[in-house]
mmCIF file of C-alpha atoms in Angstrom:
data_model
loop_
_atom_site.group_PDB
_atom_site.id
_atom_site.type_symbol
_atom_site.label_atom_id
_atom_site.label_comp_id
_atom_site.label_asym_id
_atom_site.label_seq_id
_atom_site.Cartn_x
_atom_site.Cartn_y
_atom_site.Cartn_z
ATOM 1 C CA MET A 27 0.000 0.000 0.000
ATOM 2 C CA LYS A 28 2.794 2.358 0.885
ATOM 3 C CA LYS A 29 4.513 1.598 -2.384
ATOM 4 C CA SER A 30 1.399 2.506 -4.294
ATOM 5 C CA ILE A 31 1.138 5.822 -2.477
ATOM 6 C CA VAL A 32 4.793 6.686 -3.244
ATOM 7 C CA LEU A 33 4.378 5.799 -6.899
ATOM 8 C CA VAL A 34 1.285 7.960 -7.247
ATOM 9 C CA THR A 35 3.087 10.847 -5.538
ATOM 10 C CA LEU A 36 6.084 10.590 -7.924
ATOM 11 C CA VAL A 37 3.870 10.407 -10.975
ATOM 12 C CA GLY A 38 1.944 13.455 -9.820
ATOM 13 C CA ALA A 39 5.131 15.397 -9.181
ATOM 14 C CA THR A 40 6.476 14.460 -12.580
ATOM 15 C CA LEU A 41 3.307 15.564 -14.308
ATOM 16 C CA THR A 42 3.331 18.837 -12.357
ATOM 17 C CA PHE A 43 6.986 19.489 -13.284
ATOM 18 C CA SER A 44 6.312 18.700 -16.966
ATOM 19 C CA CYS A 45 3.375 21.119 -17.085
ATOM 20 C CA VAL A 46 5.416 24.003 -15.557
ATOM 21 C CA SER A 47 8.355 23.495 -17.926
ATOM 22 C CA LYS A 48 6.144 23.600 -21.034
ATOM 23 C CA LYS A 49 4.464 26.787 -19.919
ATOM 24 C CA LYS A 50 7.789 28.384 -19.164
ATOM 25 C CA TYR A 51 9.100 27.233 -22.510
ATOM 26 C CA THR A 52 6.119 28.739 -24.277
ATOM 27 C CA GLU A 53 6.659 31.966 -22.397
ATOM 28 C CA LEU A 54 10.346 32.000 -23.284
ATOM 29 C CA GLU A 55 9.505 31.226 -26.897
ATOM 30 C CA GLY A 56 7.122 34.179 -26.942
ATOM 31 C CA ASN A 57 9.781 36.431 -25.442
ATOM 32 C CA LEU A 58 12.247 35.257 -28.082
ATOM 33 C CA PHE A 59 9.829 36.055 -30.905
ATOM 34 C CA LYS A 60 9.135 39.439 -29.368
ATOM 35 C CA THR A 61 12.858 40.127 -29.042
ATOM 36 C CA GLN A 62 13.499 39.061 -32.610
ATOM 37 C CA SER A 63 10.671 41.316 -33.829
ATOM 38 C CA GLU A 64 12.058 44.236 -31.848
ATOM 39 C CA LEU A 65 15.549 43.534 -33.243
ATOM 40 C CA ALA A 66 14.223 43.450 -36.794
ATOM 41 C CA GLU A 67 12.363 46.708 -36.174
ATOM 42 C CA THR A 68 15.507 48.254 -34.687
ATOM 43 C CA ASN A 69 17.589 47.131 -37.672
ATOM 44 C CA GLN A 70 14.995 48.656 -40.002
ATOM 45 C CA GLU A 71 15.100 51.933 -38.099
ATOM 46 C CA LYS A 72 18.887 51.812 -38.164
ATOM 47 C CA ALA A 73 18.897 51.300 -41.943
ATOM 48 C CA GLU A 74 16.468 54.202 -42.393
ATOM 49 C CA LEU A 75 18.597 56.441 -40.156
ATOM 50 C CA GLU A 76 21.745 55.486 -42.073
ATOM 51 C CA GLU A 77 20.002 56.319 -45.354
ATOM 52 C CA LYS A 78 18.879 59.680 -43.947
ATOM 53 C CA MET A 79 22.405 60.340 -42.681
ATOM 54 C CA ALA A 80 23.864 59.527 -46.105
ATOM 55 C CA ALA A 81 21.360 61.914 -47.703
ATOM 56 C CA ILE A 82 22.344 64.640 -45.213
ATOM 57 C CA GLU A 83 26.036 64.028 -45.932
ATOM 58 C CA ARG A 84 25.355 64.305 -49.659
ATOM 59 C CA ARG A 85 23.545 67.605 -49.156
ATOM 60 C CA VAL A 86 26.387 68.881 -46.969
ATOM 61 C CA ALA A 87 28.857 67.923 -49.711
ATOM 62 C CA GLU A 88 26.697 69.716 -52.287
ATOM 63 C CA TYR A 89 26.525 72.834 -50.103
ATOM 64 C CA ASN A 90 30.292 72.756 -49.597
ATOM 65 C CA ALA A 91 30.793 72.428 -53.360
ATOM 66 C CA ARG A 92 28.475 75.396 -53.923
ATOM 67 C CA ILE A 93 30.329 77.434 -51.305
ATOM 68 C CA ASN A 94 33.664 76.626 -52.967
ATOM 69 C CA SER A 95 32.180 77.455 -56.356
ATOM 70 C CA LEU A 96 30.934 80.793 -55.023
ATOM 71 C CA ARG A 97 34.377 81.495 -53.608
ATOM 72 C CA ASP A 98 35.957 80.718 -56.986
ATOM 73 C CA THR A 99 33.371 82.897 -58.719
ATOM 74 C CA ASN A 100 34.077 85.714 -56.280
ATOM 75 C CA THR A 101 37.804 85.412 -56.976
ATOM 76 C CA GLN A 102 37.145 85.466 -60.712
ATOM 77 C CA LEU A 103 34.907 88.506 -60.311
ATOM 78 C CA GLU A 104 37.614 90.287 -58.367
ATOM 79 C CA GLU A 105 40.138 89.465 -61.091
ATOM 80 C CA SER A 106 37.639 90.491 -63.739
ATOM 81 C CA ASN A 107 37.028 93.742 -61.905
ATOM 82 C CA ASN A 108 40.737 94.469 -62.061
ATOM 83 C CA SER A 109 40.607 94.100 -65.817
ATOM 84 C CA MET A 110 37.110 95.451 -66.327
ATOM 85 C CA LEU A 111 36.720 97.267 -69.620
ATOM 86 C CA SER A 112 35.947 100.957 -69.592
ATOM 87 C CA PHE A 113 35.157 102.928 -72.691
ATOM 88 C CA ASP A 114 36.219 106.358 -73.784
ATOM 89 C CA GLY A 115 35.242 107.279 -77.310
ATOM 90 C CA THR A 116 35.860 104.223 -79.467
ATOM 91 C CA VAL A 117 38.766 102.623 -77.604
ATOM 92 C CA PRO A 118 38.099 99.870 -75.021
ATOM 93 C CA ILE A 119 40.774 99.732 -72.336
ATOM 94 C CA SER A 120 40.997 97.722 -69.122
ATOM 95 C CA LYS A 121 42.157 98.944 -65.738
ATOM 96 C CA ASN A 122 45.378 96.959 -66.052
ATOM 97 C CA GLN A 123 45.970 98.395 -69.518
ATOM 98 C CA ARG A 124 45.178 101.872 -68.222
ATOM 99 C CA ALA A 125 47.888 101.528 -65.565
ATOM 100 C CA LYS A 126 50.422 100.492 -68.222
ATOM 101 C CA LEU A 127 49.202 103.284 -70.481
ATOM 102 C CA ASP A 128 49.742 105.903 -67.774
ATOM 103 C CA GLN A 129 53.215 104.528 -67.100
ATOM 104 C CA THR A 130 54.146 104.764 -70.795
ATOM 105 C CA LEU A 131 52.702 108.242 -71.202
ATOM 106 C CA GLN A 132 55.087 109.494 -68.521
ATOM 107 C CA ASN A 133 57.899 109.000 -71.071
ATOM 108 C CA VAL A 134 56.130 110.760 -73.934
ATOM 109 C CA ASP A 135 57.048 114.278 -75.024
ATOM 110 C CA PRO A 136 54.822 116.610 -72.892
ATOM 111 C CA GLU A 137 54.026 118.760 -75.926
ATOM 112 C CA LEU A 138 52.707 115.729 -77.819
ATOM 113 C CA LEU A 139 50.859 114.536 -74.747
ATOM 114 C CA ALA A 140 49.134 117.895 -74.410
ATOM 115 C CA GLU A 141 47.621 117.374 -77.856
ATOM 116 C CA ALA A 142 45.941 114.114 -76.815
ATOM 117 C CA LYS A 143 42.317 115.060 -76.217
ATOM 118 C CA THR A 144 40.696 111.621 -75.949
ATOM 119 C CA MET A 145 41.544 108.162 -74.693
ATOM 120 C CA GLU A 146 41.997 107.089 -78.314
ATOM 121 C CA ASP A 147 44.592 109.838 -78.788
ATOM 122 C CA SER A 148 46.424 108.683 -75.658
ATOM 123 C CA VAL A 149 46.424 105.029 -76.720
ATOM 124 C CA ASN A 150 47.669 105.912 -80.196
ATOM 125 C CA LEU A 151 50.376 108.130 -78.737
ATOM 126 C CA ALA A 152 51.519 105.400 -76.333
ATOM 127 C CA ILE A 153 51.649 102.774 -79.093
ATOM 128 C CA GLU A 154 53.545 105.136 -81.376
ATOM 129 C CA HIS A 155 56.072 105.883 -78.637
ATOM 130 C CA ASN A 156 56.494 102.203 -77.835
ATOM 131 C CA ILE A 157 56.930 101.140 -81.449
ATOM 132 C CA LYS A 158 59.490 103.866 -82.013
ATOM 133 C CA GLN A 159 61.408 102.682 -78.964
ATOM 134 C CA SER A 160 61.285 99.086 -80.187
ATOM 135 C CA ILE A 161 61.824 99.546 -83.917
ATOM 136 C CA ALA A 162 62.847 103.026 -84.970
ATOM 137 C CA SER A 163 65.722 103.081 -82.500
ATOM 138 C CA GLU A 164 67.391 100.411 -84.630
ATOM 139 C CA SER A 165 67.991 103.006 -87.330
ATOM 140 C CA ASP A 166 70.571 105.783 -87.155
ATOM 141 C CA GLU A 167 68.259 107.863 -89.329
ATOM 142 C CA GLU A 168 64.969 108.105 -87.456
ATOM 143 C CA ASP A 169 63.616 110.568 -90.007
ATOM 144 C CA ASP A 170 63.534 107.692 -92.492
ATOM 145 C CA ILE A 171 61.019 105.806 -90.338
ATOM 146 C CA ASP A 172 57.588 107.309 -89.838
ATOM 147 C CA ILE A 173 55.029 105.743 -87.525
ATOM 148 C CA SER A 174 51.363 106.659 -87.450
ATOM 149 C CA ILE A 175 48.423 105.126 -85.621
ATOM 150 C CA GLU A 176 44.786 105.049 -86.682
ATOM 151 C CA ASN A 177 42.230 103.211 -84.522
ATOM 152 C CA THR A 178 45.152 101.279 -82.963
ATOM 153 C CA VAL A 179 46.292 100.068 -86.396
ATOM 154 C CA VAL A 180 50.014 100.749 -86.637
ATOM 155 C CA MET A 181 51.449 101.976 -89.929
ATOM 156 C CA ILE A 182 55.232 102.064 -90.217
ATOM 157 C CA SER A 183 56.589 103.796 -93.284
ATOM 158 C CA VAL A 184 60.254 103.063 -94.061
ATOM 159 C CA SER A 185 62.167 104.949 -96.738
ATOM 160 C CA ASP A 186 63.591 102.811 -99.506
ATOM 161 C CA LYS A 187 67.145 103.944 -98.849
ATOM 162 C CA LEU A 188 67.037 101.992 -95.565
ATOM 163 C CA LEU A 189 65.834 98.859 -97.310
ATOM 164 C CA PHE A 190 66.807 98.778 -101.004
ATOM 165 C CA ASN A 191 69.238 100.138 -103.551
ATOM 166 C CA THR A 192 67.842 102.406 -106.238
ATOM 167 C CA ALA A 193 65.474 100.584 -108.622
ATOM 168 C CA SER A 194 66.236 97.274 -106.860
ATOM 169 C CA TYR A 195 64.164 94.888 -104.792
ATOM 170 C CA ARG A 196 67.140 93.229 -103.083
ATOM 171 C CA ILE A 197 67.293 94.054 -99.368
ATOM 172 C CA ASN A 198 70.292 95.972 -98.003
ATOM 173 C CA GLN A 199 72.391 94.480 -95.220
ATOM 174 C CA LYS A 200 71.774 97.576 -93.109
ATOM 175 C CA ALA A 201 68.070 96.731 -93.038
ATOM 176 C CA SER A 202 68.696 93.594 -90.933
ATOM 177 C CA PRO A 203 68.463 95.208 -87.448
ATOM 178 C CA LEU A 204 65.191 96.896 -88.360
ATOM 179 C CA LEU A 205 63.655 93.731 -89.829
ATOM 180 C CA GLU A 206 64.828 91.646 -86.885
ATOM 181 C CA LYS A 207 63.144 93.984 -84.420
ATOM 182 C CA LEU A 208 60.020 94.075 -86.554
ATOM 183 C CA ALA A 209 59.946 90.263 -86.581
ATOM 184 C CA GLU A 210 60.175 90.211 -82.780
ATOM 185 C CA VAL A 211 57.108 92.441 -82.569
ATOM 186 C CA ILE A 212 55.164 90.302 -85.056
ATOM 187 C CA ASN A 213 56.173 87.009 -83.434
ATOM 188 C CA SER A 214 55.241 88.239 -79.966
ATOM 189 C CA GLU A 215 51.525 88.196 -80.755
ATOM 190 C CA PRO A 216 49.921 85.234 -82.576
ATOM 191 C CA SER A 217 46.801 87.194 -83.577
ATOM 192 C CA LEU A 218 48.745 90.024 -85.198
ATOM 193 C CA GLN A 219 48.174 90.476 -88.936
ATOM 194 C CA VAL A 220 50.792 92.231 -91.091
ATOM 195 C CA MET A 221 50.562 93.778 -94.534
ATOM 196 C CA ILE A 222 53.702 94.864 -96.402
ATOM 197 C CA GLU A 223 53.051 97.486 -99.096
ATOM 198 C CA GLY A 224 55.590 98.593 -101.671
ATOM 199 C CA HIS A 225 55.399 102.171 -103.023
ATOM 200 C CA THR A 226 57.429 103.865 -105.766
ATOM 201 C CA ASP A 227 57.803 107.281 -107.322
ATOM 202 C CA PRO A 228 56.252 107.846 -110.806
ATOM 203 C CA ARG A 229 59.441 107.511 -112.815
ATOM 204 C CA SER A 230 59.055 104.574 -115.160
ATOM 205 C CA ILE A 231 61.321 101.575 -114.912
ATOM 206 C CA SER A 232 61.806 98.571 -117.140
ATOM 207 C CA ASN A 233 64.685 96.128 -117.279
ATOM 208 C CA ALA A 234 65.400 92.435 -117.526
ATOM 209 C CA VAL A 235 63.928 91.622 -114.081
ATOM 210 C CA VAL A 236 61.461 94.466 -113.407
ATOM 211 C CA GLN A 237 58.685 95.192 -115.862
ATOM 212 C CA ASP A 238 57.295 98.426 -114.369
ATOM 213 C CA ASN A 239 56.552 100.217 -111.095
ATOM 214 C CA TRP A 240 53.764 97.772 -110.285
ATOM 215 C CA ASP A 241 56.225 94.957 -110.615
ATOM 216 C CA LEU A 242 58.890 96.747 -108.560
ATOM 217 C CA SER A 243 56.522 97.635 -105.719
ATOM 218 C CA VAL A 244 55.234 94.063 -105.442
ATOM 219 C CA LYS A 245 58.723 92.554 -105.668
ATOM 220 C CA ARG A 246 59.905 94.804 -102.852
ATOM 221 C CA ALA A 247 56.967 93.740 -100.685
ATOM 222 C CA THR A 248 57.549 90.054 -101.365
ATOM 223 C CA SER A 249 61.269 90.481 -100.637
ATOM 224 C CA ILE A 250 60.409 91.806 -97.161
ATOM 225 C CA VAL A 251 57.829 89.071 -96.567
ATOM 226 C CA ARG A 252 60.231 86.367 -97.686
ATOM 227 C CA GLU A 253 63.017 87.764 -95.471
ATOM 228 C CA LEU A 254 60.717 87.857 -92.428
ATOM 229 C CA GLN A 255 59.576 84.295 -93.074
ATOM 230 C CA GLU A 256 62.855 82.618 -93.958
ATOM 231 C CA LYS A 257 65.323 84.511 -91.786
ATOM 232 C CA TYR A 258 63.199 85.466 -88.771
ATOM 233 C CA GLN A 259 60.575 82.664 -88.721
ATOM 234 C CA VAL A 260 57.523 84.894 -89.061
ATOM 235 C CA ALA A 261 54.488 82.737 -89.860
ATOM 236 C CA PRO A 262 53.626 83.267 -93.547
ATOM 237 C CA GLU A 263 49.884 83.030 -92.906
ATOM 238 C CA LYS A 264 50.116 86.242 -90.856
ATOM 239 C CA MET A 265 51.519 88.306 -93.737
ATOM 240 C CA ILE A 266 50.199 89.951 -96.891
ATOM 241 C CA ALA A 267 52.450 91.252 -99.686
ATOM 242 C CA ALA A 268 51.031 94.122 -101.745
ATOM 243 C CA GLY A 269 52.252 96.682 -104.287
ATOM 244 C CA ARG A 270 50.741 100.135 -104.876
ATOM 245 C CA ALA A 271 53.230 101.385 -107.507
ATOM 246 C CA SER A 272 53.203 105.206 -107.535
ATOM 247 C CA TYR A 273 49.462 105.671 -107.102
ATOM 248 C CA MET A 274 49.335 106.500 -103.384
ATOM 249 C CA PRO A 275 51.956 109.248 -102.926
ATOM 250 C CA LEU A 276 52.413 110.965 -99.576
ATOM 251 C CA VAL A 277 53.278 114.253 -101.248
ATOM 252 C CA ASP A 278 53.378 115.650 -104.760
ATOM 253 C CA ASN A 279 56.194 114.256 -106.869
ATOM 254 C CA ASP A 280 57.419 117.747 -107.783
ATOM 255 C CA THR A 281 60.907 117.642 -106.217
ATOM 256 C CA PRO A 282 63.591 114.984 -105.764
ATOM 257 C CA GLU A 283 63.048 115.193 -102.013
ATOM 258 C CA ASN A 284 59.324 114.548 -102.355
ATOM 259 C CA MET A 285 59.894 111.650 -104.723
ATOM 260 C CA ALA A 286 62.282 110.177 -102.157
ATOM 261 C CA ARG A 287 59.521 110.407 -99.527
ATOM 262 C CA ASN A 288 57.121 108.597 -101.813
ATOM 263 C CA ARG A 289 59.566 105.757 -102.408
ATOM 264 C CA ARG A 290 58.804 103.740 -99.320
ATOM 265 C CA THR A 291 57.651 100.451 -97.857
ATOM 266 C CA ARG A 292 54.645 100.648 -95.579
ATOM 267 C CA ILE A 293 54.246 97.989 -92.880
ATOM 268 C CA VAL A 294 50.709 97.797 -91.495
ATOM 269 C CA LEU A 295 50.224 96.038 -88.161
ATOM 270 C CA ILE A 296 46.695 95.162 -87.085
ATOM 271 C CA PRO A 297 47.286 94.479 -83.427
ATOM 272 C CA ASP A 298 45.809 92.953 -80.340
ATOM 273 C CA LEU A 299 46.041 95.803 -77.830
ATOM 274 C CA ASP A 300 47.185 93.460 -75.052
ATOM 275 C CA MET A 301 50.339 92.723 -77.024
ATOM 276 C CA PHE A 302 51.290 96.375 -77.286
ATOM 277 C CA PHE A 303 50.566 97.105 -73.658
ATOM 278 C CA ALA A 304 52.606 94.052 -72.707
ATOM 279 C CA MET A 305 55.509 95.532 -74.665
ATOM 280 C CA MET A 306 55.274 98.659 -72.533
#
């Protein structure tokens, strides 16, 4: 009887223990599912926050790029302001060019400077002075080189006695310093265009190599062009050779002196102003 009672007691205890463990297990299983759900939700929130953070970082990078761009633009505007074009009459001139212009004009004859009424006059006077310093100084006879400026186009008139023998289109040796300096000016500015014009007096000429004054004036121009190209490496596409014969005289051909003035080679430079101000 006692054994039966003990057996029943053990069975009851076992059943009670089994029931408690299953309930606890179910509870733990529920807690695990809840924890896993919360973890998944947290991971989702984390991913969303990371995406938002990346978007914010991108916007910050864009703002920084805009700020840097604005700084660069401001720097460019400041530089542009220093070279801002101002206009006086028909001549555009920047602040930097104006400073160089004023510096050059300090070396110009005061009497000539007093005659400059406009900015165009001042620019032309400065260019004329600078070209004379660069080119005409190569000649011992400055009266044989005349420089004039019109709308910043430079016209250099050189008497034939500095360049050629009488009735000849072969270049004198004494012309080399002048042509070398001229080539330096032309080569210093890629956009510069140059026209070489030959001019004669009205006396007729005809020989085995020269047919007439047209022929002589053109041959003299092509001699200069060829010399500049072959000896001083001036780009041929920048040059034009032309002959005007005797049909554009400076003065009447009524005296030997006047005819000598009309026998000339005119060199026309169509410049970029920056080049001439750089030379100053």
